[in-house]
Coordinates of C-alpha atoms in Angstrom, one line a residue:
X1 CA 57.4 -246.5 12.5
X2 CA 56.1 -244.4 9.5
X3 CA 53.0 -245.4 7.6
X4 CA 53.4 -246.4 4.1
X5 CA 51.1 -246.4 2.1
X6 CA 49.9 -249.6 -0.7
X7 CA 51.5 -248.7 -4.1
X8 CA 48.9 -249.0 -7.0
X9 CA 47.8 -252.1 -8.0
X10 CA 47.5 -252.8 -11.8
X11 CA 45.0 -256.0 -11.8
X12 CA 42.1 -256.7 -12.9
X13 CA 40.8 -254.7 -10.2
X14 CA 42.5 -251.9 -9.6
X15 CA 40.9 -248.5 -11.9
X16 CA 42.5 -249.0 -15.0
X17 CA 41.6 -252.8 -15.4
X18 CA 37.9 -251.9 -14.7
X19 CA 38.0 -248.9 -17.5
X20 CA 39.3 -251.4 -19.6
X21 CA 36.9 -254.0 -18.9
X22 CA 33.9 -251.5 -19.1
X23 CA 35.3 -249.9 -22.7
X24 CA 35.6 -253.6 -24.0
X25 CA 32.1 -254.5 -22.9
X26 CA 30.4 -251.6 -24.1
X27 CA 32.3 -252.5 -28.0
X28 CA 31.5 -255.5 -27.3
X29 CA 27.7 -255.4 -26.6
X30 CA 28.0 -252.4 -29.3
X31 CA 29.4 -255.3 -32.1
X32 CA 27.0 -257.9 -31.4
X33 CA 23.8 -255.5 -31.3
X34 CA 25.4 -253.8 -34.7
X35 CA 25.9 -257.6 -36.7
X36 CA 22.6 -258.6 -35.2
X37 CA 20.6 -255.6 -36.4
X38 CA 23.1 -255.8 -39.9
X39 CA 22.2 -259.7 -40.3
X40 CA 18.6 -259.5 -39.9
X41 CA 18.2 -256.6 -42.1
X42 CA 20.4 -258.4 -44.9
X43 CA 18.0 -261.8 -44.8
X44 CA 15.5 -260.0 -44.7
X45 CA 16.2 -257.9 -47.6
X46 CA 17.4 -261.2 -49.6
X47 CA 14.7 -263.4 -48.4
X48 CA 12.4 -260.2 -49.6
X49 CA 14.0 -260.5 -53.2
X50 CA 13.5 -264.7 -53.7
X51 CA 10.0 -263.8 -52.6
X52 CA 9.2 -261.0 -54.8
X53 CA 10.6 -263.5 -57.6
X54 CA 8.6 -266.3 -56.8
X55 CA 5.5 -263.9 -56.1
X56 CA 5.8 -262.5 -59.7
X57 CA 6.2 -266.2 -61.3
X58 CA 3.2 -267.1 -59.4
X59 CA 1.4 -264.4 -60.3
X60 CA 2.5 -264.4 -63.9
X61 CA 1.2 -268.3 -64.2
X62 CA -1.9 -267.7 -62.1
X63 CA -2.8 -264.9 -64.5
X64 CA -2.5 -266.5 -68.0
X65 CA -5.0 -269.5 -67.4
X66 CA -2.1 -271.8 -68.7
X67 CA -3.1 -275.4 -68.7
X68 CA -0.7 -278.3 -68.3
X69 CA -1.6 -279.2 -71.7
X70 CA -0.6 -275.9 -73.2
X71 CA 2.7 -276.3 -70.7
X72 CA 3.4 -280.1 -72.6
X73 CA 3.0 -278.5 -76.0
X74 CA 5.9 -277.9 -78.1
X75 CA 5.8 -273.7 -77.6
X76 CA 6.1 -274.0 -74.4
X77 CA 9.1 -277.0 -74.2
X78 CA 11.8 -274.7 -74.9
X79 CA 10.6 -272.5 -71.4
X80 CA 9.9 -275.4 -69.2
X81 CA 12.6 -277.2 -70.0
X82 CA 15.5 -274.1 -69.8
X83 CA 13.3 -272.5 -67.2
X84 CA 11.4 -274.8 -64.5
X85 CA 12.3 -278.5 -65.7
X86 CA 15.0 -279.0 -63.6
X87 CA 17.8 -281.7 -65.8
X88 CA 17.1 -285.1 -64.7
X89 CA 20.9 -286.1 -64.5
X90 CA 21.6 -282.7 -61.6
X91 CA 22.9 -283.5 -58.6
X92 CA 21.8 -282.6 -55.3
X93 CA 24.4 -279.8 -54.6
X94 CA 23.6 -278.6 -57.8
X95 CA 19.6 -278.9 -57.6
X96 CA 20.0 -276.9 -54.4
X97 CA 21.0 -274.0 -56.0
X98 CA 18.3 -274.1 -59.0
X99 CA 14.5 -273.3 -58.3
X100 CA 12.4 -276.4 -58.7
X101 CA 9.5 -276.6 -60.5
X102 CA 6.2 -279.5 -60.5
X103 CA 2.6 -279.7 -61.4
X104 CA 0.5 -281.1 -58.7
X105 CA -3.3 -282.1 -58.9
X106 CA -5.6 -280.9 -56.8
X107 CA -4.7 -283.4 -53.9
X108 CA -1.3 -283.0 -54.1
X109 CA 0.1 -285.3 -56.0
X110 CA 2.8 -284.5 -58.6
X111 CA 2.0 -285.2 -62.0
X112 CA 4.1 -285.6 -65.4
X113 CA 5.3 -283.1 -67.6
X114 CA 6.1 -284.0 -70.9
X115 CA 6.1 -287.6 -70.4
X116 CA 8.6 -287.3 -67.9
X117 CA 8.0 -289.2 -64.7
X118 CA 8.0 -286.3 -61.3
X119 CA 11.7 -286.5 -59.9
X120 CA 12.7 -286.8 -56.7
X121 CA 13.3 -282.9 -56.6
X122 CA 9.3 -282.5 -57.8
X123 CA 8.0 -285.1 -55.4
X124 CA 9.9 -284.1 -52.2
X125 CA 8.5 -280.6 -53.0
X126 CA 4.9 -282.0 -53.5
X127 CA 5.1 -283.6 -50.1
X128 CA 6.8 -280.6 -48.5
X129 CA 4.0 -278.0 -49.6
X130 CA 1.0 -280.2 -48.2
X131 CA -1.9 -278.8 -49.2
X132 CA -1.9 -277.1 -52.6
X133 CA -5.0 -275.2 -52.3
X134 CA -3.7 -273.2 -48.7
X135 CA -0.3 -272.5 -50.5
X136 CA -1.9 -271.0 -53.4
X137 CA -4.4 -268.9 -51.2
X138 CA -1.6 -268.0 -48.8
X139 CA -0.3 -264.5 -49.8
X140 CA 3.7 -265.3 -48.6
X141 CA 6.0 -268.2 -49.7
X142 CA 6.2 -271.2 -46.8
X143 CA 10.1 -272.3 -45.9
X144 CA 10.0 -275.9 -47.0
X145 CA 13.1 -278.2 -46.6
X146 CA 13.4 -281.0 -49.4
X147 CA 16.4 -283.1 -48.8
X148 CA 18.0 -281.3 -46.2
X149 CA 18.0 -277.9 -48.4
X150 CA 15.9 -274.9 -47.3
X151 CA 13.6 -273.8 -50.0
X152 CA 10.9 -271.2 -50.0
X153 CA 7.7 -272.2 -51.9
X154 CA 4.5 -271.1 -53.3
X155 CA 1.5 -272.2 -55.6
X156 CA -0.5 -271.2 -58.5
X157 CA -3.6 -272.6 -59.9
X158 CA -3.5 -273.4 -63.8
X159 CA -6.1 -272.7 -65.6
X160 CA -7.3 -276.4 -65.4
X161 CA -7.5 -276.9 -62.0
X162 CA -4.0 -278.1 -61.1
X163 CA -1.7 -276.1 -59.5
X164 CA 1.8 -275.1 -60.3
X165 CA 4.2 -275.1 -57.5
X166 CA 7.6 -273.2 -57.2
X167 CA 10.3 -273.4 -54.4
X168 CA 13.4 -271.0 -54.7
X169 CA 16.9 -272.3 -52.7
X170 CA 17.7 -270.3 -49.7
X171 CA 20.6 -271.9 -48.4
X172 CA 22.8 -269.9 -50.3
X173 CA 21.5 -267.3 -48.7
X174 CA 21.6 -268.7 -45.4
X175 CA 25.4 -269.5 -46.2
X176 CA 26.3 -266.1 -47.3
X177 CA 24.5 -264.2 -44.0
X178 CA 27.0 -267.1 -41.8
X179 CA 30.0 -265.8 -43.8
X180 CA 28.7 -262.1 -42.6
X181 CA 28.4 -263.3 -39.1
X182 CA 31.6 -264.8 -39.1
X183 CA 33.7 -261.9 -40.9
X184 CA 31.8 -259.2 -38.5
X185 CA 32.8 -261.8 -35.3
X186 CA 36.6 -262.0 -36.7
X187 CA 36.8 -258.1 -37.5
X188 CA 34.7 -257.6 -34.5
X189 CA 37.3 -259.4 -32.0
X190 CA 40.2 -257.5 -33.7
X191 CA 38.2 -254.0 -32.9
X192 CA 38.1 -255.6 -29.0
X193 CA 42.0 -256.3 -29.0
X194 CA 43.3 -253.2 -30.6
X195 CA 40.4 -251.3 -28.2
X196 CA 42.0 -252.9 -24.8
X197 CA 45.5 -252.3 -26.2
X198 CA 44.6 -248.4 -26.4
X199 CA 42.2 -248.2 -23.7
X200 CA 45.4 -249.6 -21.8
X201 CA 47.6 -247.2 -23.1
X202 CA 45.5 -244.4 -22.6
X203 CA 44.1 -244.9 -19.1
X204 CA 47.9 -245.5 -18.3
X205 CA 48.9 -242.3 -19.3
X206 CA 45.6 -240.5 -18.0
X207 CA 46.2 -242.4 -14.6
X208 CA 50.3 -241.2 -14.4
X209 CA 48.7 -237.9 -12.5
X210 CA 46.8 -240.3 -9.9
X211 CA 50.3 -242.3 -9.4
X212 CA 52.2 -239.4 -9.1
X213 CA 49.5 -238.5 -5.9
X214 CA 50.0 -241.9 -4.2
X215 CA 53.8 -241.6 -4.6
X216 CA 53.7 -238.5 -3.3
X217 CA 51.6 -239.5 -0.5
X218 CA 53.8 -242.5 0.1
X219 CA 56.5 -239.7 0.7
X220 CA 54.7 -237.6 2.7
X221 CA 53.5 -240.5 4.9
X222 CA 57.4 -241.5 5.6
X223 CA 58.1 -237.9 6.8
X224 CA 58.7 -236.0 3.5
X225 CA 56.5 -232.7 4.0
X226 CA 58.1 -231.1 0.9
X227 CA 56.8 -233.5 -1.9
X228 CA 54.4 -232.3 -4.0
X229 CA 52.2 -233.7 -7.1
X230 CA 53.8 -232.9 -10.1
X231 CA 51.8 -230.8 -13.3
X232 CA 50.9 -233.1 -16.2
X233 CA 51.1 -231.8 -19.4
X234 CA 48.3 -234.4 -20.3
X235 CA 46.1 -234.5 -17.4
X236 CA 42.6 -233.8 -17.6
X237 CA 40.6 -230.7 -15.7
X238 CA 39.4 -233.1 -13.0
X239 CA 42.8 -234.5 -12.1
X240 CA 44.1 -231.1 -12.4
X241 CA 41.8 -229.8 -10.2
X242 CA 42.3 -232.8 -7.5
X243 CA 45.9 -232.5 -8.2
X244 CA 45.9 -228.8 -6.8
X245 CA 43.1 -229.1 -4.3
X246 CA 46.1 -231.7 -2.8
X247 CA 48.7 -230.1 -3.3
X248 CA 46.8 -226.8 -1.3
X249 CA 45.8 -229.3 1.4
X250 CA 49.7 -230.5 1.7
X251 CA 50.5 -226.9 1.6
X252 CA 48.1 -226.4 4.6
X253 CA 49.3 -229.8 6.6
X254 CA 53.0 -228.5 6.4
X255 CA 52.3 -225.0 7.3
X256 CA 50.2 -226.5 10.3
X257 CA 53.0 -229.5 11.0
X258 CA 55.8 -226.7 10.5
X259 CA 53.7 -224.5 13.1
X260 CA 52.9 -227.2 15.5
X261 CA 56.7 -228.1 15.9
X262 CA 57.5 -223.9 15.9
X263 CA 54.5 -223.6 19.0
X264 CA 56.3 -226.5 20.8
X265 CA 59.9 -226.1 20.7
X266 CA 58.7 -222.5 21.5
X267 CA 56.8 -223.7 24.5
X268 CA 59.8 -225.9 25.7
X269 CA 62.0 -222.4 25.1
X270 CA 59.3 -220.5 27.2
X271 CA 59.2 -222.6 30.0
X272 CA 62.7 -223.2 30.5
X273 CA 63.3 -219.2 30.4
X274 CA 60.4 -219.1 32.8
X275 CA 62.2 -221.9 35.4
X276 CA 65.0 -219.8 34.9
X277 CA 63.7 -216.4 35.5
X278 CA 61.8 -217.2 38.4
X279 CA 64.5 -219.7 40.2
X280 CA 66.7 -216.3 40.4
X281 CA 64.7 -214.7 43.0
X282 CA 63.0 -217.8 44.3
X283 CA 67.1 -218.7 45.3
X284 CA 67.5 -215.2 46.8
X285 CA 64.5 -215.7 49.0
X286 CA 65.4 -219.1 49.9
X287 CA 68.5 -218.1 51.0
X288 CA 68.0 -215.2 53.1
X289 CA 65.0 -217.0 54.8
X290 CA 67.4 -219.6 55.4
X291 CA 70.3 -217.1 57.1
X292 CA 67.6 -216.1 59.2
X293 CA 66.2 -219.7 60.0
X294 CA 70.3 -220.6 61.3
X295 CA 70.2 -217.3 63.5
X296 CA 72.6 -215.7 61.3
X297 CA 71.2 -212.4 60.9
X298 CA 71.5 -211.0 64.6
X299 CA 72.5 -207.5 63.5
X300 CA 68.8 -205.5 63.3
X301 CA 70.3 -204.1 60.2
X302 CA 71.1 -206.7 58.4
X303 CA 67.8 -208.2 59.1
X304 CA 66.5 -205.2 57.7
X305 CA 68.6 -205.5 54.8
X306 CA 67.8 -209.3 53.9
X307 CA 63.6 -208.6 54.6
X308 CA 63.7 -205.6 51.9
X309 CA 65.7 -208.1 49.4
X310 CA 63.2 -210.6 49.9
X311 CA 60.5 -208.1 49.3
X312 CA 62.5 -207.1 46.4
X313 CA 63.1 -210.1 44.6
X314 CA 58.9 -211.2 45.8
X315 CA 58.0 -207.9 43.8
X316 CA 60.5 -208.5 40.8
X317 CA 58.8 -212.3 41.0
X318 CA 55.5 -210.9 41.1
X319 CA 56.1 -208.7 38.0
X320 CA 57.3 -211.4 36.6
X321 CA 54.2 -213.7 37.3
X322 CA 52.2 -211.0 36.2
X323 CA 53.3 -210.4 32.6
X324 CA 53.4 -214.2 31.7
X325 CA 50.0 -214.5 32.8
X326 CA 49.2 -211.5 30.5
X327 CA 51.0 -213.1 28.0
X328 CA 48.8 -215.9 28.6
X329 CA 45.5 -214.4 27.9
X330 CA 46.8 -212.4 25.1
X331 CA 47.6 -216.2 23.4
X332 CA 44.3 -217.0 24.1
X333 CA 43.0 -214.3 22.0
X334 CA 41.2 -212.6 24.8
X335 CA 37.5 -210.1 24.2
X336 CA 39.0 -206.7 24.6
X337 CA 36.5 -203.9 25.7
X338 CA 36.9 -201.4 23.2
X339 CA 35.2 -197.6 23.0
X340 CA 36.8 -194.6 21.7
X341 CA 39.6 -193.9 24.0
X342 CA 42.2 -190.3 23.8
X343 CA 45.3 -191.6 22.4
X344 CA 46.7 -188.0 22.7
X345 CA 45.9 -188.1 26.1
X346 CA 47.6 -191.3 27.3
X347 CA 50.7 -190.4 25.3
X348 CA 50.5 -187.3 27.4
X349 CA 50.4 -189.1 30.8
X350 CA 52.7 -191.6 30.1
X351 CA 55.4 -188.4 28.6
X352 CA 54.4 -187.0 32.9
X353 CA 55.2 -190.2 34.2
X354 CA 58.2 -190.2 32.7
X355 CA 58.8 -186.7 33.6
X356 CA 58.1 -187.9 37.8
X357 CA 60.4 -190.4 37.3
X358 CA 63.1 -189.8 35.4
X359 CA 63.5 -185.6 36.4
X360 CA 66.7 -185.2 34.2
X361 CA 65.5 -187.0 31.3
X362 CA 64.4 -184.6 28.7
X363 CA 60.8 -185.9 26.5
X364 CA 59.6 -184.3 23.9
X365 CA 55.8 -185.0 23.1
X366 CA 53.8 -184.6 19.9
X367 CA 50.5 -185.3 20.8
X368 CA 48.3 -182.1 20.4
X369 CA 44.8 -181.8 21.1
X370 CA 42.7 -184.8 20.7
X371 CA 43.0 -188.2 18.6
X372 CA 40.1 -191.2 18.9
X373 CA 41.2 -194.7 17.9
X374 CA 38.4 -197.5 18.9
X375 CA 40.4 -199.5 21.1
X376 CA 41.0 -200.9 24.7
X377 CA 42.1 -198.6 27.2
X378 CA 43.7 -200.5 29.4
X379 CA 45.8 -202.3 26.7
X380 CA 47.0 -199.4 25.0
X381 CA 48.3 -197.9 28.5
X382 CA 50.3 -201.5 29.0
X383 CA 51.6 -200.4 25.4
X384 CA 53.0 -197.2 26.4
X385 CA 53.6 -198.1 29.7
X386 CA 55.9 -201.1 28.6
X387 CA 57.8 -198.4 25.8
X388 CA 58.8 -195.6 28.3
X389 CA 59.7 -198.6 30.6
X390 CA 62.1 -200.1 27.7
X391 CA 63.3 -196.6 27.4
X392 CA 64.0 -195.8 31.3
X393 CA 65.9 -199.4 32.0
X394 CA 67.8 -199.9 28.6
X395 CA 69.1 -196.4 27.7
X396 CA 70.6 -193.7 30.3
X397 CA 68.8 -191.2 32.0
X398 CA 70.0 -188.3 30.4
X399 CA 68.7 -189.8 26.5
X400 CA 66.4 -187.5 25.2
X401 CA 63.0 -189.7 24.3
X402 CA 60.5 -188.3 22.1
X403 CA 56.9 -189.7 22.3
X404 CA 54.5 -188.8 18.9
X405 CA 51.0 -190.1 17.4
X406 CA 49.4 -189.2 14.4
X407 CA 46.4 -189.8 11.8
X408 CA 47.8 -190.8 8.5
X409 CA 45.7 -192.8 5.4
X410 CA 43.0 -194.2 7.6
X411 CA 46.0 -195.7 10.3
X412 CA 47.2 -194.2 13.5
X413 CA 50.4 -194.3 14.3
X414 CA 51.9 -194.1 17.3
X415 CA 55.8 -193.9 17.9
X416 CA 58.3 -193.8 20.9
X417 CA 61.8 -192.3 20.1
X418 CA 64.8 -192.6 21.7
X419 CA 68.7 -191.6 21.0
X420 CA 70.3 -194.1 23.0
X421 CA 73.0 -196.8 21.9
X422 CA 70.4 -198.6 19.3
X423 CA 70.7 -202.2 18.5
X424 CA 72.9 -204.3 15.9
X425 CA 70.4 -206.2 13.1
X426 CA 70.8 -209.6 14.5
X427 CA 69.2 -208.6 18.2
X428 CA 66.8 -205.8 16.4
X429 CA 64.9 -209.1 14.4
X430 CA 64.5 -211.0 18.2
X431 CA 63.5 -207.7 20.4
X432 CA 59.7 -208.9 20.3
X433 CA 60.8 -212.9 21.1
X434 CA 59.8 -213.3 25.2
X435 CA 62.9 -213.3 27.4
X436 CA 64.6 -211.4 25.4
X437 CA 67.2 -209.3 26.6
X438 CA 70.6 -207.9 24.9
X439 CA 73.7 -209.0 26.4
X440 CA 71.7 -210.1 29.0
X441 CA 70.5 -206.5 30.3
X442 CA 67.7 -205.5 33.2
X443 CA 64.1 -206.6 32.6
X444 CA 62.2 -209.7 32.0
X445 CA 62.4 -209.7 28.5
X446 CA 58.8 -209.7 28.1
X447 CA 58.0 -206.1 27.6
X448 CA 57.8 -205.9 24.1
X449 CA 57.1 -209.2 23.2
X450 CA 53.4 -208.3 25.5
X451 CA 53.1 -205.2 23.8
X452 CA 53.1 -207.1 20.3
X453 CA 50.6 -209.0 21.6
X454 CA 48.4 -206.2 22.4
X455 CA 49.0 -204.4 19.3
X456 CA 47.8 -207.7 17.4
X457 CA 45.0 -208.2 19.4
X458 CA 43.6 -204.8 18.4
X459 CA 44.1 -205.7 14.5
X460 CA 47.7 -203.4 14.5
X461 CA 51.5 -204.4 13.7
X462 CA 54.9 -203.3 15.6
X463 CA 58.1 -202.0 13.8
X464 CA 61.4 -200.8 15.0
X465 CA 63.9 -198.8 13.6
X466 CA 67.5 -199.3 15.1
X467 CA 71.2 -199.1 13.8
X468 CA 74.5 -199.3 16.4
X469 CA 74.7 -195.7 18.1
X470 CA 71.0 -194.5 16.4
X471 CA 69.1 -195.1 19.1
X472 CA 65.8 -197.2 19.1
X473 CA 62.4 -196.5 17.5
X474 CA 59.1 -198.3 18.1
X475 CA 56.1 -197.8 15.7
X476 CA 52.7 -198.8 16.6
X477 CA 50.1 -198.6 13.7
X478 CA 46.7 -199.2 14.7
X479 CA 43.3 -199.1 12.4
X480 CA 41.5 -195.4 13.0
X481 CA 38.3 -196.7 13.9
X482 CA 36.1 -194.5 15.8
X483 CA 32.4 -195.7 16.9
X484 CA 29.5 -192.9 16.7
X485 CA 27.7 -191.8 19.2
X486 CA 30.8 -192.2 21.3

C-alpha cells in the first residue's frame, strides 16, 4: 500500500496561522506601546500648560504684595469678579470647567471676598489644599479633587499674610486623553483586522510554492516518479532555492529508482541466460555419462567419442564459468595493476596469434615501433584477445582483419577491423549487452560485453562501426597516460 502523505493543514497551527498570529502580535504590542507613549506625552504636555498658567497667576499675585483689601476695593471688582470670582448661581458641570478662585487665612480657612460668603467651590478647595503655607512653598501644583472633579492647585501669599489659592480643572483634559485612547484602540483594531486579512493573503500566496512540494510529494509517495515542483513566478529566493534543491534530489531518487529496477530486471535477464547457457552442456554431459552408466557405449570408439564431448562441453562450461566470474569482478570495480605496458606490442602478438591459428586469414597490422599507455597488462590482452576471437568465430576465415593503434589529442586509440557481413543497427546498439549473440551464432555472448568492462575500468569507452555487408569495426580509446620513471 503506497504512503500518502498529510495534506496541509490551514489551522491555527499549521505555518501560516502562526505568521499570522506573530504579525498581529507584533502590531499589536507595536499599537499599544505607540498610544501609550502618545497618551503620556499628550497629558503631560497639557497638564504642563494648566501648570505653567497657574504658576504665572501665582507668581504674578505673589509678586505684587496685593492685599485682600486692595482685592475688595472697587479697581480690582471688575478682575475678580470676571476673572477668579466664580458666579454664585454656576452649576457644578459648569464650575468644573472654570478655575476656582478663594482667599484663605493662614490656617486655612476661606474667607470673604467682597462681602460674599466662601461657596461651596471656595470651601471644598480650602479643605482640599490642607495646609496653605506647604502649597505656597511647594514649587508644582497638587491634584486636588473637589466634588468629584480633578483640579490642580496652588497658593500665593498676599501681601497681608493670607494666601490666595488657585485650582485649574483637569477633567477635561483627562476626558479628551480617554477620547485619544479610545480613537487609537478603535483605529488601532481596524489596523489588526485589515493586517490578518493581508498577512493571510500574502503568506497564502507565499506558501502556494511549499503546497505545490507536499502535493508533489504526495504524488511521488503514490508511485509518481515524474512529478516535479512547479516554478513560481512569486516565490521568494529561499523557496526557490528549496524548491530546486528538491526537485535535484527527486531527479537523483528517480535516476537511482529508474537504475535499481534497470540492475534488477538485468540481474533476473543475466541469470536466466546463465541457467540457460550452462544447462546446454551440463545436459550433454549428463547424458553421455548416463549412456555409459546403462552399458550403452560398448563400442571403444564410441566411448571415445562421448569422453571427448564431455570434455568438450566441461571446457566450453568452464569458459563459460570463467568469463561470468570475470564479469563479476569487473562489476565490482576491481584495483587493476597498472604500469606502462607496449600496446604496439600486444597488438603485434595477438595479429601472430591470429596468424597460428587462422593460416589463410590475411591481417594487416599498424602498430609500428613502440606506444606506452598506463594501463593493466593483463586486461588489455583479454581486450584483444576477446576482438580477434569475435573476428575468428563470427566472420569466415578468409575476411581480411586489420588490427591498428595510434596517439591522437592526448587519447590512444586502438581499433580492430574486419570486412565481414557487418551487422543491421538494431543488433549493432545490443553487441556489448552479455549473452548476446546474432541470430543466435557461436560464443557465449560475453566477449564484448567483458571487454566493455575492461575498457571502463581503465577510464576508456568502446565504439563500433557496422552497416549490413561493411563489415565490423571496434574502437577502443583509452587516456595516454604514461608514468615516469617507467
Amino acid at each position: 500500500m503506497k504512503a500518502r502523505l498529510p495534506r496541509c493543514r490551514h489551522g491555527i497551527h499549521s505555518l501560516r496561522g502562526k505568521l499570522t498570529l506573530a504579525n498581529v502580535a507584533l502590531l499589536a504590542i507595536g499599537i499599544v506601546a505607540a498610544t501609550a507613549v502618545s497618551v503620556m506625552g499628550m497629558r503631560y504636555y497639557l497638564l504642563d500648560q494648566i501648570d505653567s498658567e497657574l504658576l504665572k497667576t501665582r507668581d504674578s499675585l505673589g509678586g505684587s504684595q496685593i492685599t485682600l483689601r486692595e482685592i475688595d476695593s472697587l479697581s480690582m471688582l471688575g478682575f475678580v469678579r470676571d476673572r477668579l470670582m466664580p458666579a454664585q448661581q454656576e452649576s457644578s458641570d459648569e464650575r468644573s470647567t472654570e478655575t476656582v478662585f478663594a482667599v484663605v487665612d493662614r490656617r486655612g480657612e476661606p474667607i470673604s471676598i467682597l462681602g460674599f460668603d466662601p461657596t461651596e467651590a471656595q470651601q471644598s478647595l480650602a479643605e482640599a489644599a490642607g495646609e496653605p503655607r506647604a502649597l505656597a512653598a511647594d514649587s508644582e501644583p497638587h491634584d486636588v479633587t473637589l466634588d468629584g472633579s480633578t483640579y490642580r492647585a496652588t497658593a500665593a501669599r498676599l501681601g497681608d499674610g493670607s494666601y490666595a489659592l488657585l485650582a485649574a480643572p483637569t477633567d477635561v483634559l483627562h476626558q479628551g486623553v480617554a477620547k485619544a485612547v479610545r480613537l487609537d484602540l478603535a483605529i488601532g483594531t481596524l489596523l489588526l483586522a485589515l493586517l490578518a486579512c493581508l498577512t493571510m493573503f500574502s503568506v497564502r500566496r507565499r506558501m502556494r510554492p511549499l503546497e505545490d512540494m507536499v502535493e508533489t510529494s504526495s504524488a511521488i509517495a503514490e508511485g509518481d516518479l515524474t512529478r516535479r515542483v512547479p516554478s513560481s513566478r512569486e516565490a521568494t529566493l529561499e523557496v526557490e532555492q528549496l524548491r530546486v534543491a528538491l526537485n535535484s534530489m527527486l531527479h537523483q531518487v528517480e535516476s537511482a529508482y529508474r537504475t535499481r529496477e534497470q540492475s534488477a530486471a538485468q540481474l533476473r535477464s543475466f541469470v536466466a541466460d546463465a541457467s540457460h547457457e550452462l544447462r546446454t552442456p551440463l545436459s550433454a554431459i549428463r547424458g553421455y555419462l548416463q549412456l555409459y552408466d546403462k552399458g550403452m557405449l560398448s563400442d571403444p570408439d564410441d566411448r571415445k567419442r562421448a569422453w571427448a564431448r564431455v570434455l568438450a562441453e566441461t571446457d566450453r562450461m568452464g569458459r563459460l564459468v570463467d568469463e561470468l566470474l570475470t564479469l563479476a569482478r569487473l562489476d565490482q570495480q576491481p584495483e587493476l595493476r597498472f604500469r606502462n605496458v607496449d600496446l604496439s606490442r600486444l597488438v603485434r602478438d595477438a595479429a601472430e596469434d591470429l596468424r597460428v591459428q587462422q593460416p589463410g586469414r590475411p591481417v594487416e597490422v599498424a602498430a609500428e615501433g613502440s606506444l606506452l599507455v598506463r594501463a593493466d597488462e593483463s586486461g588489455l590482452r583479454q581486450v584483444l584477445g576477446n576482438l580477434v576471437a569475435n573476428v575468428r568465430t563470427h566472420t569466415p576465415a578468409e575476411v581480411p582483419v586489420r588490427l591498428g593503434v595510434e596517439r591522437e589529442d592526448g587519447v590512444v586509440r586502438l581499433c580492430v577491423a574486419d570486412e565481414g557481413p557487418g551487422l543491421h543497427a538494431d543488433d549493432a546498439t545490443r553487441v556489448f549487452d552479455r549473452f548476446f549473440r546474432v541470430g543466435g551464432g557461436a560464443g557465449s555472448g560475453l566477449g564484448l560485453a567483458i571487454v566493455q568492462g575492461v575498457v571502463r575500468a581503465h577510464g576508456g569507452e568502446v565504439t563500433v562501426r557496422t552497416a549490413p555487408g561493411e563489415g565490423l569495426a571496434v574502437t577502443v580509446t583509452l587516456p595516454a597516460r604514461v608514468s615516469e620513471g617507467q
